[in-house]
XYZ file of C-alpha atoms in Angstrom:
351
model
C 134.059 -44.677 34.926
C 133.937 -41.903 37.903
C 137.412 -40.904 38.755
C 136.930 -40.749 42.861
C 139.776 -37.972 42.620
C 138.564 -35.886 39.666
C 137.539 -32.366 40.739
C 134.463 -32.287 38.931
C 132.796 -29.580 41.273
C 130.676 -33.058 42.674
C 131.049 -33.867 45.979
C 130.336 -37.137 46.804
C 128.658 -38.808 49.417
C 129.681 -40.226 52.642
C 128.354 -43.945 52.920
C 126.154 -43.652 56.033
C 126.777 -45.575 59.216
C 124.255 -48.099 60.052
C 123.285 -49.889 63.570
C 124.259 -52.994 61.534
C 127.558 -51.804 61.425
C 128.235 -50.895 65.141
C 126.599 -54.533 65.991
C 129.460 -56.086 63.712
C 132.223 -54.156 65.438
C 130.983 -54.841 68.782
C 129.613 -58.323 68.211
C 126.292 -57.960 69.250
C 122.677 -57.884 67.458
C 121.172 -54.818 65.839
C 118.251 -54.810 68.341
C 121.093 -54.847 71.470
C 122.275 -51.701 69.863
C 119.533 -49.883 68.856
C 118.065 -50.751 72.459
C 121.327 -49.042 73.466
C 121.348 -45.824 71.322
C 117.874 -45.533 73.456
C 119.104 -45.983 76.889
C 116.503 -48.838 77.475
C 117.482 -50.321 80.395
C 116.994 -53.712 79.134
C 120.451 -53.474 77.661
C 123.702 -52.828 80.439
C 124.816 -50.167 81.389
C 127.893 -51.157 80.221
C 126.716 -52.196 76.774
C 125.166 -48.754 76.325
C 128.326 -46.890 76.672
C 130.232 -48.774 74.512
C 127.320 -48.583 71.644
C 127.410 -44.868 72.192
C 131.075 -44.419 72.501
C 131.235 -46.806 68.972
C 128.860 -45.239 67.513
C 130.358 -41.782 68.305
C 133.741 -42.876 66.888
C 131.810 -44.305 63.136
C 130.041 -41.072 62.786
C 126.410 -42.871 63.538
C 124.243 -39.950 63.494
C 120.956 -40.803 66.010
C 117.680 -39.586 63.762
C 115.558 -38.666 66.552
C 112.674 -38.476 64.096
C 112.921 -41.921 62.942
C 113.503 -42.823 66.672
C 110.000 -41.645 67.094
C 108.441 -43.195 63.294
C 109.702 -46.726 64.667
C 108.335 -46.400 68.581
C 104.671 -45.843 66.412
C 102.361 -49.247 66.462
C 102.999 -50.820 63.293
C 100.233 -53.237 63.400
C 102.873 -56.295 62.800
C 103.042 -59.373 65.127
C 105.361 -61.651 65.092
C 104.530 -65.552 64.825
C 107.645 -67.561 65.878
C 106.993 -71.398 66.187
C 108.713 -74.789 65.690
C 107.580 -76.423 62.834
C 105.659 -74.743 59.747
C 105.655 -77.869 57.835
C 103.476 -80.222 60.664
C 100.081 -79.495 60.228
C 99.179 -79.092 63.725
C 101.461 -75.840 63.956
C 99.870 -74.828 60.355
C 95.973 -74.776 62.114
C 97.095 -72.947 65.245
C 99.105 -70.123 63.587
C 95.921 -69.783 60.794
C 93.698 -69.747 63.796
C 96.116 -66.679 65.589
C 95.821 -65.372 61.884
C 92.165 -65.445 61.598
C 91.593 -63.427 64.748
C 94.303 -60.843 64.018
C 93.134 -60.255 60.640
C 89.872 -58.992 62.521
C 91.674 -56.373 64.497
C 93.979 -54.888 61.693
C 97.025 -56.728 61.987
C 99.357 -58.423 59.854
C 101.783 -61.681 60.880
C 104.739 -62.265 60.183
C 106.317 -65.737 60.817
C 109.385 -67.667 61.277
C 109.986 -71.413 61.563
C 113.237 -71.928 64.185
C 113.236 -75.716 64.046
C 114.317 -76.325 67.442
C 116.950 -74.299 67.043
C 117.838 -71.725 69.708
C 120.059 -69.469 67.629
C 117.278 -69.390 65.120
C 115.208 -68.604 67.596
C 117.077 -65.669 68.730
C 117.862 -63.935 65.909
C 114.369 -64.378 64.599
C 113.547 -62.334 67.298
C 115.992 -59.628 67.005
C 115.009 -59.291 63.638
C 111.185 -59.018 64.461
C 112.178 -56.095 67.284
C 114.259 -54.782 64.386
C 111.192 -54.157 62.234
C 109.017 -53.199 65.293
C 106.726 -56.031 65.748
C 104.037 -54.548 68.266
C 104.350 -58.031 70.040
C 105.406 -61.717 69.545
C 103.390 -65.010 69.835
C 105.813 -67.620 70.483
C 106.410 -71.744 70.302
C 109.365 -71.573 72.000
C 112.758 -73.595 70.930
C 114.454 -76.530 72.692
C 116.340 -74.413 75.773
C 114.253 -71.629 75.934
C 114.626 -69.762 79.346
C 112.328 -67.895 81.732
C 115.504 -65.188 81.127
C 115.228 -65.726 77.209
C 111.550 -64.316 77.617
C 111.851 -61.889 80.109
C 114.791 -60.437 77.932
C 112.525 -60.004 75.357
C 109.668 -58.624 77.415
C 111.757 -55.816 79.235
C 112.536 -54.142 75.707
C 109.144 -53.355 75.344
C 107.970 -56.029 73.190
C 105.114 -57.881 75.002
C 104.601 -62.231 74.366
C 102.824 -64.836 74.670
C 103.444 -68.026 75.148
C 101.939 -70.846 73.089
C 101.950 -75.143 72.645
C 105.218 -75.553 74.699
C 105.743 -74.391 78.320
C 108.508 -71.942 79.919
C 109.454 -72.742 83.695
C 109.449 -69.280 85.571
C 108.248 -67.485 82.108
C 105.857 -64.517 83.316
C 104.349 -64.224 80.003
C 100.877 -65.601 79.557
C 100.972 -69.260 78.172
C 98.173 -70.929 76.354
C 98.817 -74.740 74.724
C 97.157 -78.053 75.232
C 96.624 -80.601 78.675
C 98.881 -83.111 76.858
C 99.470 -85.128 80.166
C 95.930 -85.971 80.325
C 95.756 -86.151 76.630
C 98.038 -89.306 76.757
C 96.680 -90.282 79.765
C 93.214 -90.704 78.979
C 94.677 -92.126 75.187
C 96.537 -94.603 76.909
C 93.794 -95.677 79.059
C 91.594 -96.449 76.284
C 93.687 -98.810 74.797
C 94.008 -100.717 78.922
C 90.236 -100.649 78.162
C 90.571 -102.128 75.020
C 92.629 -105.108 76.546
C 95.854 -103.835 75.544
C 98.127 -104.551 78.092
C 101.609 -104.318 76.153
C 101.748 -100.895 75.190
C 104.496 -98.624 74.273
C 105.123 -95.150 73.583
C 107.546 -93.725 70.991
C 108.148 -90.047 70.660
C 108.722 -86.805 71.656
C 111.611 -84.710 73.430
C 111.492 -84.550 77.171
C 113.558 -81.071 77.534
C 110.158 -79.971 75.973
C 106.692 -79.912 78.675
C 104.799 -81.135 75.654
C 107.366 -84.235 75.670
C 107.425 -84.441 79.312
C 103.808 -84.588 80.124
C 103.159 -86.984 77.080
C 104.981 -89.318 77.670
C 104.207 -88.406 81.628
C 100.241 -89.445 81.281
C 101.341 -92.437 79.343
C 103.352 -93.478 82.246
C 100.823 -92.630 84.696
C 97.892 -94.644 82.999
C 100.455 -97.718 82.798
C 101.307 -97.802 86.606
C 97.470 -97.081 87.401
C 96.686 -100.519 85.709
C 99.565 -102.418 87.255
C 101.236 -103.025 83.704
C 105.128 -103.165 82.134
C 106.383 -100.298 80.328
C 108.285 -102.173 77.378
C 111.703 -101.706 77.272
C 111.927 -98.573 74.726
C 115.112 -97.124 76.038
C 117.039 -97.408 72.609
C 114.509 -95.743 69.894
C 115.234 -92.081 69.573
C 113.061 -89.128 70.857
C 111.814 -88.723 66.890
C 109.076 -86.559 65.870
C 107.987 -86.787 62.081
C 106.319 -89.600 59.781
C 109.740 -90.186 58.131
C 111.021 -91.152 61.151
C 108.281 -93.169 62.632
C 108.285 -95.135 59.743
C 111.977 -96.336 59.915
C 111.008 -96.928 63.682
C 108.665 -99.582 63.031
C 111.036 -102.886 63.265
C 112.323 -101.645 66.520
C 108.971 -101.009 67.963
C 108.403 -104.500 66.901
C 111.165 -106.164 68.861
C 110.358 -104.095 72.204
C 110.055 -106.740 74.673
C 107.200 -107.831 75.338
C 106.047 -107.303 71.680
C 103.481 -104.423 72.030
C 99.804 -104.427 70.970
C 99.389 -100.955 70.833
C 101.561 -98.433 69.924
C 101.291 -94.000 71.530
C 102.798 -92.413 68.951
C 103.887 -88.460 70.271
C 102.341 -87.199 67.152
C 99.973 -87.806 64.700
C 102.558 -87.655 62.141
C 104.504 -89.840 63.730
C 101.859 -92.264 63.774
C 101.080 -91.846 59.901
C 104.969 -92.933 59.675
C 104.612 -96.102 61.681
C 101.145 -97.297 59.969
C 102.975 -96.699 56.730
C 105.525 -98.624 58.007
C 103.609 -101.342 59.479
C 101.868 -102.261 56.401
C 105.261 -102.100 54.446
C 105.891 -105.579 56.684
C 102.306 -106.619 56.069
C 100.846 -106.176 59.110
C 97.545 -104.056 59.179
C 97.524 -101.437 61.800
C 94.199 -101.247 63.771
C 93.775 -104.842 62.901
C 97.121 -106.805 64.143
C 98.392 -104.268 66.019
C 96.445 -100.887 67.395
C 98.341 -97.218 66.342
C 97.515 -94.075 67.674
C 98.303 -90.187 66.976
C 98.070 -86.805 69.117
C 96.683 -83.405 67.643
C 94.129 -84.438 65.393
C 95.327 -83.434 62.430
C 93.129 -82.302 59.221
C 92.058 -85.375 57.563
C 93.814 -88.073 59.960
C 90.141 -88.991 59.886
C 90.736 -90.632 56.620
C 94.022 -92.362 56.945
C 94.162 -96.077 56.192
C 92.868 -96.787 58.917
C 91.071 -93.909 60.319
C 93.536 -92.519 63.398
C 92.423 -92.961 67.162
C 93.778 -89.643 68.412
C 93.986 -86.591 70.308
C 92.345 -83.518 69.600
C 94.556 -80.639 71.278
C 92.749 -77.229 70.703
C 94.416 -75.892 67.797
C 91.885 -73.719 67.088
C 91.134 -72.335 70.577
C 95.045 -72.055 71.921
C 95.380 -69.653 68.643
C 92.223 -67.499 69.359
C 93.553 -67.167 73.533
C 97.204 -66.496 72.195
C 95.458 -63.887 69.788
C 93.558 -62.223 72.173
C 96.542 -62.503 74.632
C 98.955 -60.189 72.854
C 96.123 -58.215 70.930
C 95.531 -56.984 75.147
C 98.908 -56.870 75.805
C 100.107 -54.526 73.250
C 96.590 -52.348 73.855
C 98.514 -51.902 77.381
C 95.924 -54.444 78.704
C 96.450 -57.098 81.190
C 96.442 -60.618 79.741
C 92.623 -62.224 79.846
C 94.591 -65.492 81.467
C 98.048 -66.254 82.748
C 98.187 -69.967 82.572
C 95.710 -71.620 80.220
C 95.397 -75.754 79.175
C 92.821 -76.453 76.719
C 91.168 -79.720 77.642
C 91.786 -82.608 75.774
C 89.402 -84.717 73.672
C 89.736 -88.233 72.325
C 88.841 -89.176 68.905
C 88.293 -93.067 68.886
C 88.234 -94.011 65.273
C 89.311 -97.823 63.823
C 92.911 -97.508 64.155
C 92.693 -98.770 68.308
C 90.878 -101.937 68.344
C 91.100 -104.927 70.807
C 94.187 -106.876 70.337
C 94.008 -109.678 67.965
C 93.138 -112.622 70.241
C 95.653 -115.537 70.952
């Protein structure tokens, strides 16, 4: 074993300091200080001098020439969304994929579940490596500031799926208002007149405005919104599938259930013929996205197709022009809706 004190005419070598280390003393991220070590004025004024006088204290050494290596284009974007496991977020971020793999670039992505820390440091690790831009589904309390915070580093976004009040970044994601809205007025057309809606989380815009054109069709045609105010703002087929009894003692007893989700509605079918009774057939079920092969579900989904495919190709081309020093081909972009009416929305059963 080395003897540190021997004198064995070896000299040996000073561990090096490391940004990670100046962010631990001074409890902030790696990105805030190497932002700082920059003078980018993203970071306070205040923040820089104590990163510099820190750093000056540890011994950090600033290597100008890997300053300059990591300002380079690195051909990396960053894909940050909600939900990697729900298919819907699997066929946007393979059609941002597709289009990026024709211009060179590699993605890397990160799941945050909803969860604004995750979120966050996601990102700081992304500016860390030098993404050339992000593509983002942003978290549950995202801010017009979070995004703007991100911008003024020099890391250009877009915004995709979910909405940002105030955000100036380009935002491409579905009409889900009308989406619902023209759902839900099928099934008035249908002769449904008891119809509820179970899902979604309004602090999200896709939440809001679904459950907002459900609303909207219901008060159009005169008709009761069932009393829902107990079941949970749930998302997945696990969920919607433990849902089902409630659903079933809403009162009045709907005919026809919105679910926020397709996989949500997969949950209560599931559920629904658990208790015997056959969706499409006793009661009418339907689904939002469109999902790959919701066409074959038992029964066949009534849904909503919600431009997976095109919001990835405009969020591609978005930040492909934006880190080309390019203006943005749109600012504010909803992909129209389109219903799918398959067997799982038929009239209610008659009296």
């Amino acid at each position: 074993m080395l003897d540190p004190s021997a004198n064995d005419g070896r000299k040996l070598r000073r561990r090096r300091v490391t940004l990670s280390q100046i962010a631990a003393e001074l409890n902030v991220s790696t990105a805030t200080v190497s932002l700082a070590l920059r003078d980018n004025p993203a970071v306070s004024v205040d923040t820089r001098q104590k990163v510099r006088e820190r750093a000056a204290e540890l011994g950090y050494i600033y290597n100008r020439q890997a300053a300059s290596l990591r300002t380079a284009r690195t051909n990396i974007i960053g894909v940050v969304v909600n939900d990697v496991i729900n298919p819907y977020f699997a066929e946007v971020f393979r059609a941002v994929e597709n289009e990026l793999e024709r211009a060179g670039i590699t993605i890397l992505i990160c799941n945050h579940r909803d969860d604004l820390a995750r979120q966050k440091n996601f990102v700081d690790v992304l500016q860390q490596q030098n993404a050339d831009g992000l593509v983002i589904c942003p978290s549950l309390g995202t801010t017009a500031a979070d995004i703007e915070q991100i911008t003024r580093s020099g890391t250009p976004v877009t915004i995709i799926c979910r909405d940002v009040e105030g955000a100036t970044a380009p935002i491409v994601r579905g009409d889900d208002f009308r989406g619902t809205f023209d759902l839900t007025r099928h099934l008035i057309a249908q002769g449904h007149r008891s119809i509820a809606m179970i899902g979604g989380r309004r602090q999200t815009s896709s939440g809001r405005d679904r459950h907002g054109g459900y609303l909207a069709a219901m008060r159009e045609a005169n008709l009761a919104i069932p009393d829902g105010g107990g079941l949970p703002e749930i998302m997945t087929s696990a969920e919607g599938k433990v849902a089902v009894e409630a659903l079933l003692a809403l009162d009045p007893r709907p005919t026809a259930i919105v679910c926020f989700n397709d996989l949500l509605a997969l949950g209560v079918m599931s559920g629904l013929h658990r208790l015997g009774i056959v969706p499409g057939v006793d009661i009418a079920v339907t689904g939002f996205d469109d999902v790959e092969g919701s066409e074959t579900w038992n029964p066949p989904l009534t849904t909503v197709r919600n431009g997976s495919d095109e919001i990835g190709k405009h969020a591609a081309n978005a930040i492909l022009a934006l880190v080309n020093d390019r203006p943005s081909p749109f600012a504010r972009l909803l992909i129209p809706p389109r219903l799918e009416i398959r067997e799982s929305s038929s009239a209610p059963p008659k009296a």
